[in-house]
Short mmCIF file of C-alpha atoms and ligand atoms in Angstrom, two decimals:
data_model
loop_
_atom_site.label_atom_id
_atom_site.label_comp_id
_atom_site.label_asym_id
_atom_site.label_seq_id
_atom_site.Cartn_x
_atom_site.Cartn_y
_atom_site.Cartn_z
CA MET A 279 4.45 12.89 -40.22
CA ALA A 280 8.08 13.04 -42.23
CA ASN A 281 8.42 14.46 -45.60
CA GLY A 282 4.96 16.86 -45.27
CA SER A 283 2.94 14.31 -45.70
CA GLU A 284 0.27 16.83 -44.50
CA GLY A 285 -2.31 18.23 -47.94
CA ASN A 286 -0.52 15.86 -49.87
CA GLY A 287 -3.48 15.14 -50.92
CA TYR A 288 -4.57 11.54 -49.85
CA ALA A 289 -7.39 12.04 -47.37
CA MET A 290 -6.71 10.97 -43.25
CA GLN A 291 -7.17 7.11 -42.90
CA ALA A 292 -10.20 7.02 -40.35
CA GLU A 293 -8.41 6.03 -37.51
CA SER A 294 -9.98 3.13 -35.24
CA GLN A 295 -9.03 4.33 -31.30
CA PRO A 296 -8.00 1.87 -29.57
CA ALA A 297 -10.11 0.10 -26.45
CA PRO A 298 -11.30 1.79 -23.15
CA LEU A 299 -10.87 -0.90 -20.20
CA ASP A 300 -15.06 -1.20 -20.21
CA ALA A 301 -16.31 -3.03 -16.74
CA SER A 302 -19.34 -3.29 -18.87
CA LYS A 303 -17.59 -5.56 -20.93
CA LEU A 304 -16.34 -7.42 -18.19
CA LYS A 305 -16.95 -11.91 -19.01
CA VAL A 306 -16.63 -13.94 -15.63
CA THR A 307 -15.56 -17.77 -15.60
CA LEU A 308 -15.86 -19.60 -12.64
CA SER A 309 -13.41 -22.35 -11.96
CA GLU A 310 -14.51 -25.61 -11.51
CA THR A 311 -12.97 -26.55 -8.80
CA LEU A 312 -12.00 -24.73 -5.94
CA LYS A 313 -9.71 -24.44 -3.78
CA PRO A 314 -9.51 -25.83 -0.27
CA MET A 315 -9.55 -23.30 2.39
CA PRO A 316 -6.26 -22.89 3.90
CA PRO A 317 -6.56 -23.25 8.00
CA LEU A 318 -6.59 -19.62 9.64
CA ASP A 319 -3.09 -19.39 11.42
CA ASP A 320 -1.46 -20.84 7.98
CA LEU A 321 -2.19 -16.84 6.54
CA ALA A 322 1.18 -15.34 6.25
CA PHE A 323 0.79 -12.52 4.11
CA GLY A 324 0.36 -13.02 0.71
CA LYS A 325 0.81 -16.66 0.70
CA HIS A 326 -2.72 -18.03 -0.30
CA MET A 327 -4.48 -16.59 -3.34
CA SER A 328 -7.93 -17.30 -4.34
CA ASP A 329 -9.57 -19.54 -7.30
CA HIS A 330 -10.02 -16.26 -9.25
CA MET A 331 -8.32 -13.34 -11.59
CA MET A 332 -8.68 -10.50 -13.17
CA VAL A 333 -7.27 -9.93 -17.04
CA SER A 334 -6.54 -7.52 -19.39
CA THR A 335 -4.03 -7.22 -21.64
CA TYR A 336 -3.61 -4.26 -23.78
CA HIS A 337 -2.45 -4.26 -27.56
CA PRO A 338 -1.41 -0.82 -29.01
CA VAL A 339 -3.88 -0.72 -32.03
CA THR A 340 -6.50 -2.58 -29.99
CA GLY A 341 -6.26 -1.51 -27.52
CA TRP A 342 -7.59 -3.42 -24.06
CA THR A 343 -9.66 -6.43 -24.22
CA ASP A 344 -12.82 -6.95 -22.73
CA PRO A 345 -11.81 -8.05 -19.16
CA GLU A 346 -11.89 -11.54 -17.37
CA ILE A 347 -12.89 -13.16 -14.20
CA LYS A 348 -11.44 -16.24 -14.61
CA PRO A 349 -9.85 -19.31 -12.44
CA TYR A 350 -6.43 -18.51 -10.95
CA GLY A 351 -3.29 -19.47 -12.90
CA PRO A 352 0.07 -18.43 -14.54
CA PHE A 353 0.99 -16.24 -17.35
CA VAL A 354 2.96 -17.54 -20.32
CA LEU A 355 4.68 -14.38 -21.31
CA ASP A 356 7.62 -13.54 -23.40
CA PRO A 357 11.62 -14.11 -22.27
CA VAL A 358 12.18 -10.59 -23.97
CA CYS A 359 8.97 -8.98 -22.02
CA SER A 360 9.61 -5.21 -21.00
CA CYS A 361 8.85 -6.53 -17.36
CA PHE A 362 11.29 -9.05 -17.39
CA GLN A 363 14.21 -7.03 -18.58
CA TYR A 364 13.05 -3.15 -17.47
CA SER A 365 11.23 -3.63 -14.45
CA THR A 366 7.59 -2.17 -16.03
CA ASN A 367 6.09 -3.11 -13.12
CA LEU A 368 3.53 -1.24 -10.42
CA PHE A 369 0.97 -2.38 -8.13
CA GLU A 370 -1.52 -1.26 -5.61
CA GLY A 371 -2.46 -3.33 -1.96
CA MET A 372 -6.05 -2.96 -0.87
CA LYS A 373 -7.80 -4.75 1.90
CA ALA A 374 -11.41 -6.02 1.50
CA TYR A 375 -13.29 -5.92 4.91
CA ILE A 376 -16.94 -7.62 5.75
CA GLY A 377 -18.59 -4.95 7.74
CA PRO A 378 -21.46 -5.97 10.52
CA ASP A 379 -24.45 -5.92 7.55
CA GLY A 380 -22.80 -9.27 6.04
CA LYS A 381 -21.02 -6.43 3.25
CA ALA A 382 -17.46 -6.56 1.73
CA ARG A 383 -15.76 -3.36 1.70
CA LEU A 384 -12.82 -1.60 0.57
CA PHE A 385 -11.19 1.76 1.92
CA ARG A 386 -10.64 4.61 0.22
CA PRO A 387 -10.35 2.88 -2.52
CA ASP A 388 -10.52 5.87 -4.68
CA MET A 389 -7.07 6.83 -2.70
CA ASN A 390 -5.22 3.39 -4.45
CA MET A 391 -6.71 4.37 -8.02
CA THR A 392 -5.24 7.93 -8.23
CA ARG A 393 -2.10 6.10 -6.90
CA MET A 394 -1.79 3.25 -9.96
CA ARG A 395 -2.20 6.48 -12.33
CA ARG A 396 0.82 8.26 -11.06
CA SER A 397 2.62 4.77 -11.01
CA ARG A 398 1.56 3.82 -14.24
CA ASP A 399 2.26 7.08 -15.91
CA ARG A 400 5.88 7.60 -14.36
CA VAL A 401 6.85 3.97 -16.26
CA ALA A 402 4.72 5.09 -19.44
CA LEU A 403 2.60 2.33 -19.14
CA PRO A 404 -0.66 2.11 -21.10
CA SER A 405 -3.59 4.26 -20.01
CA PHE A 406 -7.18 3.00 -18.55
CA ASP A 407 -10.03 4.54 -16.87
CA THR A 408 -9.04 3.48 -13.54
CA ASP A 409 -13.51 3.75 -12.27
CA GLU A 410 -14.01 1.24 -14.38
CA LEU A 411 -11.08 -1.15 -12.63
CA LEU A 412 -12.35 -0.23 -9.66
CA LYS A 413 -15.76 -1.44 -10.68
CA ILE A 414 -14.23 -4.80 -11.61
CA ILE A 415 -12.37 -5.38 -8.45
CA LYS A 416 -15.41 -5.00 -6.81
CA LYS A 417 -16.96 -7.83 -8.71
CA LEU A 418 -14.03 -9.47 -7.79
CA VAL A 419 -13.69 -8.87 -4.63
CA GLN A 420 -17.63 -9.98 -4.46
CA ILE A 421 -16.97 -13.57 -6.31
CA GLU A 422 -14.57 -14.05 -3.42
CA ARG A 423 -16.42 -13.77 -0.49
CA ARG A 424 -16.12 -17.44 0.36
CA TRP A 425 -12.22 -16.47 0.77
CA PHE A 426 -12.48 -13.98 3.31
CA PRO A 427 -11.24 -15.18 7.27
CA ASN A 428 -14.38 -15.57 9.06
CA ALA A 429 -11.80 -14.56 12.47
CA PRO A 430 -10.96 -10.89 13.76
CA ASP A 431 -7.81 -8.85 11.68
CA HIS A 432 -8.18 -11.03 8.89
CA THR A 433 -9.32 -9.79 5.64
CA LEU A 434 -9.05 -10.42 1.85
CA TYR A 435 -5.77 -8.66 0.29
CA VAL A 436 -5.85 -7.26 -2.91
CA ARG A 437 -3.78 -6.91 -5.28
CA PRO A 438 -4.03 -4.51 -8.72
CA THR A 439 -0.57 -5.15 -10.80
CA ILE A 440 0.70 -4.35 -13.86
CA ILE A 441 3.16 -5.25 -16.16
CA GLY A 442 5.09 -4.23 -19.44
CA THR A 443 4.74 -6.58 -21.66
CA ARG A 444 6.04 -5.05 -24.69
CA PRO A 445 7.99 -8.24 -26.36
CA SER A 446 11.32 -6.21 -27.58
CA LEU A 447 14.54 -5.63 -25.72
CA GLY A 448 14.65 -2.08 -27.22
CA VAL A 449 15.27 -0.07 -24.79
CA ALA A 450 11.80 1.86 -24.73
CA ALA A 451 8.65 2.43 -23.16
CA SER A 452 6.24 -0.76 -23.16
CA ASP A 453 3.04 0.26 -25.47
CA HIS A 454 1.75 -3.71 -24.20
CA ALA A 455 0.58 -3.63 -21.40
CA LEU A 456 -0.91 -7.25 -18.66
CA LEU A 457 -3.35 -5.62 -15.81
CA TYR A 458 -4.75 -8.05 -13.55
CA VAL A 459 -5.94 -8.06 -9.79
CA VAL A 460 -5.37 -11.30 -7.25
CA CYS A 461 -6.37 -11.71 -3.64
CA GLY A 462 -6.29 -13.72 -1.47
CA PRO A 463 -7.03 -14.36 2.25
CA THR A 464 -4.64 -12.36 4.93
CA GLY A 465 -4.25 -12.57 8.90
CA PRO A 466 -2.72 -10.31 11.25
CA PHE A 467 0.70 -8.80 9.87
CA PHE A 468 3.30 -9.47 11.87
CA ARG A 469 2.38 -11.69 14.45
CA VAL A 470 4.65 -11.36 17.15
CA SER A 471 3.50 -10.12 20.66
CA ARG A 472 5.85 -7.38 20.98
CA MET A 473 6.52 -3.95 19.63
CA LEU A 474 8.85 -3.78 16.47
CA SER A 475 12.51 -3.21 16.52
CA LEU A 476 13.74 -1.06 13.60
CA MET A 477 17.29 -1.02 12.35
CA ALA A 478 18.67 2.51 11.20
CA VAL A 479 20.13 2.23 7.96
CA SER A 480 22.19 5.39 5.95
CA GLU A 481 24.64 3.42 4.30
CA HIS A 482 21.60 2.17 1.74
CA VAL A 483 18.78 4.40 0.44
CA ARG A 484 15.02 3.75 -0.77
CA SER A 485 14.90 6.52 -1.96
CA TRP A 486 16.19 10.25 -3.20
CA PRO A 487 15.35 13.52 -3.98
CA GLY A 488 13.90 13.51 -7.49
CA GLY A 489 13.37 9.75 -7.51
CA THR A 490 10.94 7.28 -7.69
CA GLY A 491 10.40 6.52 -3.88
CA GLY A 492 6.68 8.10 -3.95
CA TYR A 493 5.58 6.26 -6.50
CA LYS A 494 4.40 2.45 -5.91
CA LEU A 495 6.91 0.80 -8.65
CA ALA A 496 7.70 -2.63 -8.23
CA GLY A 497 11.47 -1.95 -8.96
CA ASN A 498 11.63 -0.16 -5.65
CA TYR A 499 11.65 -3.49 -3.63
CA ALA A 500 14.23 -5.62 -4.76
CA PRO A 501 17.46 -2.77 -3.88
CA THR A 502 15.45 -3.41 -0.16
CA PHE A 503 15.80 -6.52 0.39
CA MET A 504 19.46 -7.13 1.20
CA PRO A 505 19.36 -3.95 3.08
CA GLN A 506 16.24 -6.13 5.04
CA ALA A 507 18.08 -9.24 5.52
CA GLU A 508 21.00 -7.82 6.86
CA ALA A 509 18.76 -6.02 9.67
CA ALA A 510 16.94 -9.47 10.24
CA LYS A 511 20.49 -10.83 11.50
CA ARG A 512 21.75 -8.45 13.34
CA GLY A 513 17.81 -9.05 15.15
CA TYR A 514 15.91 -6.04 14.05
CA ASP A 515 12.74 -6.64 12.23
CA GLN A 516 12.66 -3.74 9.82
CA VAL A 517 15.05 -1.26 8.07
CA LEU A 518 14.32 2.96 9.03
CA TRP A 519 15.40 4.25 6.06
CA LEU A 520 16.91 7.61 6.17
CA ILE A 521 18.45 10.48 3.68
CA GLY A 522 21.69 11.33 5.86
CA ASP A 523 19.96 11.63 8.86
CA LYS A 524 16.38 12.18 7.77
CA ILE A 525 13.75 9.95 8.67
CA THR A 526 11.85 8.51 5.35
CA GLU A 527 10.23 5.45 6.14
CA ALA A 528 10.39 2.02 7.82
CA GLY A 529 10.48 -1.12 5.87
CA ALA A 530 7.54 -0.44 3.67
CA MET A 531 5.34 1.76 6.14
CA ASN A 532 5.13 5.36 7.08
CA PHE A 533 6.84 6.79 10.36
CA PHE A 534 4.71 8.41 12.89
CA ILE A 535 6.37 9.97 16.58
CA VAL A 536 4.38 11.13 19.04
CA LEU A 537 6.19 13.67 22.03
CA LYS A 538 4.14 15.39 24.64
CA ARG A 539 4.38 19.15 24.94
CA ASP A 540 5.06 21.46 27.70
CA ASP A 541 1.35 21.80 28.31
CA ASP A 542 0.56 18.35 28.01
CA ASP A 543 -0.96 18.23 24.11
CA LEU A 544 0.38 15.92 22.17
CA ASP A 545 2.96 16.73 18.57
CA VAL A 546 2.38 13.86 16.38
CA TYR A 547 4.90 13.96 13.08
CA THR A 548 5.36 12.03 10.24
CA PRO A 549 7.73 12.87 7.59
CA PRO A 550 6.26 15.28 4.29
CA ASP A 551 5.29 13.60 1.30
CA ASP A 552 8.19 15.40 -0.92
CA GLY A 553 8.75 12.38 -2.89
CA THR A 554 11.01 10.03 -0.90
CA ILE A 555 8.18 8.62 0.72
CA LEU A 556 5.81 6.03 -0.50
CA PRO A 557 2.32 8.33 0.04
CA GLY A 558 0.35 6.03 1.86
CA VAL A 559 -3.89 5.49 2.35
CA THR A 560 -2.79 4.94 5.87
CA ARG A 561 -0.99 7.91 6.36
CA ASP A 562 -3.62 9.99 5.37
CA SER A 563 -6.08 8.82 7.19
CA VAL A 564 -4.41 8.89 10.04
CA ILE A 565 -3.32 12.51 10.18
CA ARG A 566 -6.56 13.01 8.88
CA LEU A 567 -8.02 11.78 12.00
CA LEU A 568 -5.84 13.08 14.45
CA GLN A 569 -6.85 16.65 12.72
CA ALA A 570 -10.32 15.43 13.46
CA HIS A 571 -9.47 14.53 17.00
CA GLY A 572 -11.70 16.64 19.09
CA THR A 573 -13.18 18.51 16.72
CA SER A 574 -16.16 16.33 13.95
CA THR A 575 -15.08 12.65 15.65
CA THR A 576 -13.39 11.54 18.52
CA ILE A 577 -10.39 8.72 19.27
CA GLU A 578 -11.55 7.15 22.18
CA GLY A 579 -8.21 6.55 24.24
CA ILE A 580 -6.35 10.09 23.59
CA PRO A 581 -7.58 12.06 25.86
CA GLN A 582 -5.23 15.13 24.75
CA THR A 583 -5.53 17.86 21.66
CA VAL A 584 -3.12 16.10 19.77
CA HIS A 585 -1.27 18.65 17.10
CA VAL A 586 -0.16 16.76 14.44
CA GLU A 587 2.52 17.86 11.57
CA GLU A 588 3.94 16.80 7.91
CA ARG A 589 7.67 17.48 9.12
CA PRO A 590 11.01 16.39 8.69
CA VAL A 591 12.31 13.89 11.59
CA THR A 592 16.15 13.01 12.07
CA LEU A 593 17.47 10.49 13.54
CA SER A 594 19.97 12.94 15.96
CA GLU A 595 16.48 14.63 17.10
CA VAL A 596 14.68 11.60 17.71
CA ALA A 597 17.51 10.76 19.92
CA GLN A 598 17.86 14.19 21.90
CA TRP A 599 13.24 14.09 22.67
CA SER A 600 14.41 10.30 24.02
CA ALA A 601 17.10 11.90 26.27
CA ASP A 602 14.46 14.94 26.80
CA GLY A 603 11.98 12.82 28.10
CA ARG A 604 9.90 14.38 25.47
CA LEU A 605 9.42 11.15 23.13
CA LEU A 606 6.15 8.64 23.90
CA GLU A 607 5.67 6.91 20.80
CA VAL A 608 6.50 5.62 17.94
CA PHE A 609 4.76 3.85 15.99
CA THR A 610 4.54 2.91 11.40
CA VAL A 611 1.61 2.01 9.16
CA GLY A 612 0.24 0.76 6.28
CA THR A 613 -2.38 -1.00 4.58
CA ALA A 614 -1.07 -4.65 5.93
CA VAL A 615 0.21 -3.87 9.13
CA ILE A 616 -2.58 -1.24 9.58
CA VAL A 617 -0.54 0.43 12.91
CA ALA A 618 1.87 -1.01 14.21
CA SER A 619 4.83 0.31 17.90
CA VAL A 620 8.05 0.60 17.71
CA GLY A 621 9.80 -0.50 20.43
CA ARG A 622 13.36 -0.13 19.58
CA ILE A 623 15.71 1.80 17.16
CA GLY A 624 19.38 0.63 16.81
CA VAL A 625 21.37 3.54 14.88
CA GLU A 626 23.30 1.36 11.93
CA GLY A 627 23.06 -1.93 14.13
CA LYS A 628 25.23 -0.74 17.21
CA ASP A 629 24.11 1.98 19.82
CA ASP A 630 19.65 1.96 20.56
CA ILE A 631 17.81 4.91 21.05
CA GLU A 632 15.53 4.35 24.37
CA LEU A 633 12.22 4.35 23.78
CA PRO A 634 9.42 4.58 26.51
CA LYS A 635 8.26 0.80 27.53
CA HIS A 636 4.80 -0.33 27.50
CA ASP A 637 3.75 -3.71 28.46
CA ILE A 638 1.44 -4.31 25.89
CA GLN A 639 2.14 -4.46 22.28
CA MET A 640 0.62 -0.88 21.45
CA GLY A 641 1.46 2.44 22.80
CA PRO A 642 -1.36 3.85 24.03
CA VAL A 643 -1.74 6.48 20.69
CA ALA A 644 -1.08 2.98 18.37
CA ARG A 645 -3.78 1.46 20.20
CA ALA A 646 -6.48 4.29 19.79
CA ILE A 647 -5.62 5.08 16.31
CA HIS A 648 -5.20 0.87 15.41
CA LYS A 649 -8.85 0.53 17.12
CA LYS A 650 -10.20 4.26 15.13
CA MET A 651 -8.77 2.59 12.02
CA THR A 652 -10.13 -0.94 12.10
CA ASN A 653 -13.92 0.43 13.01
CA ILE A 654 -14.15 2.49 10.07
CA GLN A 655 -12.33 0.12 7.58
CA TRP A 656 -14.61 -2.95 9.12
CA GLY A 657 -17.99 -0.07 8.27
CA ARG A 658 -18.97 -0.72 12.50
CA GLU A 659 -18.36 3.36 12.46
CA GLU A 660 -18.75 5.95 9.69
CA PHE A 661 -15.77 8.40 8.70
CA GLU A 662 -16.10 10.88 5.59
CA GLY A 663 -17.03 8.13 3.50
CA TRP A 664 -14.41 6.20 3.56
CA SER A 665 -15.41 2.45 4.06
CA VAL A 666 -16.86 1.71 0.38
CA ALA A 667 -19.46 -1.40 0.03
CA CYS A 668 -18.70 -3.07 -2.86
CA GLU A 669 -22.40 -3.77 -4.52
C1 PLP B 246 2.46 0.88 0.27
C2 PLP B 246 3.54 1.61 0.66
C3 PLP B 246 3.21 2.28 1.94
C4 PLP B 246 1.73 1.56 2.44
O1 PLP B 246 1.26 2.58 1.63
P1 PLP B 246 -0.72 1.90 2.08
O2 PLP B 246 -1.23 2.63 0.78
O3 PLP B 246 -0.61 2.84 3.61
O4 PLP B 246 -0.41 0.79 2.17
C5 PLP B 246 4.42 2.75 2.85
N1 PLP B 246 5.10 2.52 2.27
C6 PLP B 246 5.83 1.86 1.22
C7 PLP B 246 7.28 1.98 0.68
C8 PLP B 246 5.23 1.25 0.38
O5 PLP B 246 5.28 0.33 -0.81
#
């Protein structure tokens, strides 16, 4: 404090600490009227939300309110709240699956919680114990059991979110926050029965060295919508994001490329986690599965030995590998899609890089990884404790 208030003869006030987020204080208020279930063919990603949500708010003096699971509904917020003006918003995306034993499961939720802490700290939002949040998420998932669609490749998508609610236009960190979790049933992300087409764009960048592209901050996404609309107008599904010639990501998915080696082994490359890509849970899982392939596990459908490497990949290299006949597959990964094969890359919407054609929707490596990942996610196969039951 100013003016030497230390040791001025006054006893320090016994400070009461702001309350921590505490899952044991969870209050559950169930909805009296349940929503009708949407038909399976209407489950576009994020279109329908379940009956309940979890909410806890943070005040700088009193701390986190007792978390509450209550009927899904709107918030009332001050128009100058930090989130509306300065984008103090961040989120996570995870899926819950019903296993053969009837238990709901989350896939590597600890990784989502770690990433949420990093995002939160990057925009200086109030802290909380993410282990407590995870306990609450598991409870919400159990309460929303009737929302798990009973169909292959359908899951419950879970969206933990924090927004800064400091009610002031002062340009400063938000010392008020609202933490909430919503969820909803979701079908396969891309319903197209063909491979993805990507338009490589260098004029607009999604991320840059020292920037925030490596965090799941809401502010990273709005600036991608105009280039995405541009790509769609030219007939491409997603933008392939570059920094100069260097590939970072595709849409909001991580990028992988498969090459044939002279000894008939496979090289699999993915751009390194250098702060310019979002460190995806799916990306990490694919890397680890490929590393374990042939030793601690087998990915059925990949007979070759695989050498996986996190290394920069440039668009010119991709074009060269294609010309040399070494390029076998390009695929993208993320929680929503799991794995999607790429059939076409347009450079700034003009020349296409030739990618090998497969008569099916996925290349063999992408298909094999997709199968392996979904087996682990649904709890049909155990791998390193990745699939975590909600109980
Ligand atoms: C969420 C996200 C991903 C994928 O991350 P997962 O944890 O695998 O879902 C990739 N890129 C961006 C930009 C993302 O927002």
